[in-house]
Amino acid sequence: MPNIIKNNGVVQDDWQVWRDTESLPDQGKVIVPLALWQAEKAELQALGDVGVFLASDESPKLLGDDIALLPLIAVDFPKFADGRGFSYGRELREQHGFKGELRAIGDFMRDQLFFLKRCGFDAFALENTELEDAIASLADFDEVYQASIDQPTPLFRRR
Amino acid sequence: MYVYDDYDRAIINQRVNQFRDQTQRYLDGKITDEQFLPLRLQNGLYVQRLAPMMRIAIPYGTLSSRQLRKLAQISRDYDKGYGHISTRQNIQLNWPKLEEVPDILAELATVEMHAVQTSGNCIRNVTADQFSGVAADEVEDARPYCEIIRQWSTFHPEFAFLPRKFKIAVCGSKADRAAVMVHDIGLQIVKTAAGETRFKVIVGGGLGRTPVIGSVIHEALEPQHLLSYLEAILRVYNQLGRRDNKFKARIKILVKALGPEAFKEKVEAEWAYLRDGQLTLTDAEIDRAKGFFTRPDYAALDDQDLQAMALESAEFARWLKQNTHAHQQPGYRIVTLSLKPIGIAPGDITAEQMESVADLADQFGFGELRTTHQQNLVLPDVKQTDLLTLWRTLTDLDLASPTVGTMNDMICCPGGDFCSLANAKSIPVAEAIQRRFDDLDYLYDLGPIDLNISGCMNACGHHHIGNIGILGVDKKGQEFYQISLGGSQGLDASIGKILGPSFAQEEIPDVIEKILGAYVDLRQPEEDFVDTFTRVGLDPFKERVYA
């Protein structure tokens, strides 16, 4: 099983990302595309734990009330320069009250971990990187100006 | 001036450490070129035609003498002993070494400066009217709000990887000196009948390949909602801005595609979540920010008879008229230091000049300076009785060209001499025009003319909003120049109209001469160039130039 960064540590990961939109997986602990979830919700739920990943052009609004059903939502970064997922993270946490695991998958990079964490992500399937070293980037700054998920009070209210 | 507290200092110092580590990992081959690109850009570091270029932030154009001395030292120790003031009020170094950039950032941090977000697809350094706090026509000082926006946008976690760069400008005066109509977001401070502060919010302006005048989406935003409203705009843009084509990725394209009304609806829907939340500015925070921009300890003086002072000499009189502006405080004047002497790239300043100017800011003011959108420097608080002495010193420093506001105070990008994006050189074009029209009486007779030169359609020289705009274009590997007329900035901003086929570099002074000749023949008494153009249109100019 591959390792990921989760809750500020390196852990073994037993979830599988299922990118096929046509056929169903045969077991739980799987993160499926939004389209597959929407088409086969009942069958997928019967498998056990199922998460959904959003492509970068798929707003969390498309999940609607299903957000409450999901233990894990992932946001796929097709390119690290595509920053839509940062807004999706905040939207899921702040507007939809999502409390489950919020995972970044795809082509994001170590130097974005701090901002991703601030936008509500708590799990990072970071590929091709020395994860023990990369954890350091989660703590690039001790203090921040803005309100966000990890610090809902902006600095100007705390000074 | 804003003064860092322990929070600000810790954040900027950690930024230096972060970039030092990133640079080391890049040099060790652990970060690819592609990954390093946004990291270095958000620290002000470009890779240019001849060497890296580093853009240092001067938030809202305000600078202390101590900071300017530091910039002089940095330009000498790490570069070739000069800097370049850009149209976004920043200062650029043209020859730093990549390995030394973390050291430059560490040096900057010692004087509360940085290069945060001076480039890249993020919220850029905020700009303002360079006369904020001293302008006679001021509604309210823009700088406290600029500082609040600076802090909110610095390392904003959600908006560091936007579809494209994002520029915010704030103007608190009646005359717009910050080009608010052609920024991604322009904020114009207005007052209600009861004297309360409000922001007119303009979105989707911009120059570049597709020049657009912005649309007003809020006529009178209350100050406490400033950040929540900005955050709502940015969130809509981050999610809906085009990412498939970098030429269509600016917010202006999104606002145009949706229409300003529909865009505003989306912003308001997002704002509904943010409004009245933690981002709501408190009176205490606004007062705290204002506390850094209080009026300095002005002497109680009477206004001098400037006309009588002007009798000193014709040269002094010219400078007094062109390069100084009315001040809020009796007995004081705002002085613009021209960085446009003939033979120097517009906006360039040497380390020695920086040090001298820093001394002048201490001697003839309160140690404060401004950089301008027009690529000049400003001493904001000069006693009128000191003007003659100051002028003599500035003349010795070659900073007193009495051409501010004339055609020879041109905006000019670095062009093909430095910039890897440019299609054509721009600095030699500026110089050829300045040399042709070096007769001051003729320049003054022409009145105010904004002449803006860009070396490519990215429009760093803001050619679209020049009364006369010059754009470098590439035709089969050869450099040519397209002329546009009638552009203007200000609250009634307009985009210039293209005159016709482009010209070779050596033809430009003749072409400008013909345009000016047409204007002189056509104008009515006291009519400025742009007003004549608006009245008569393009054709009479076209006929004269292409005859």
Coordinates of N, CA and C in Angstrom, one line a residue, chain B residues 1 3 45 90 107 121 138 163 184 230 233 236 274 289 316 368 391 412 415 512 539 544:
Chain B
M1 N 4.0 56.1 7.6 CA 4.2 54.8 6.9 C 3.8 53.6 7.7
V3 N 4.3 50.4 9.7 CA 5.4 49.8 10.4 C 5.1 48.4 10.8
L45 N 10.9 36.9 -9.1 CA 12.0 36.5 -10.0 C 11.6 36.0 -11.3
N90 N 6.5 49.4 -8.7 CA 7.6 48.5 -8.2 C 8.9 49.0 -8.7
E107 N 18.0 40.7 2.8 CA 18.3 42.1 2.9 C 17.1 43.0 2.9
N121 N 0.6 34.2 -11.2 CA -0.9 34.2 -11.3 C -1.6 34.3 -10.0
E138 N -7.9 65.4 -2.9 CA -8.2 64.1 -2.3 C -9.5 64.0 -1.6
P163 N -6.3 31.8 -12.5 CA -6.1 31.6 -13.9 C -5.0 32.5 -14.5
D184 N -7.9 44.8 -12.9 CA -8.8 43.7 -12.7 C -9.9 44.1 -11.7
L230 N -14.2 41.6 -1.9 CA -13.0 41.3 -2.8 C -12.9 39.7 -2.8
I233 N -15.4 38.2 -5.2 CA -15.0 38.4 -6.6 C -13.9 37.4 -7.0
V236 N -15.3 33.8 -7.3 CA -16.0 33.6 -8.6 C -15.0 33.5 -9.8
L274 N -20.1 35.1 2.8 CA -19.0 35.8 3.5 C -19.3 37.0 4.2
A289 N -5.1 50.8 10.8 CA -4.4 51.1 9.5 C -4.3 52.6 9.3
F316 N 13.7 77.6 -13.5 CA 13.0 77.3 -12.3 C 11.5 77.4 -12.5
E368 N 9.9 60.4 3.5 CA 9.0 59.6 2.8 C 9.1 59.9 1.3
W391 N 15.3 72.5 -6.2 CA 15.4 72.4 -7.6 C 16.9 72.5 -8.1
C412 N 7.2 54.0 -20.7 CA 7.8 53.1 -21.6 C 8.3 51.9 -20.9
G415 N 11.0 46.8 -23.0 CA 11.1 46.5 -24.4 C 12.2 45.4 -24.7
I512 N 5.1 61.2 -35.4 CA 4.6 62.0 -34.3 C 4.6 63.5 -34.6
D539 N -9.9 60.5 -38.6 CA -9.6 60.7 -40.0 C -8.6 61.9 -40.3
R544 N -3.3 63.2 -42.6 CA -2.0 64.0 -42.5 C -0.8 63.0 -42.5

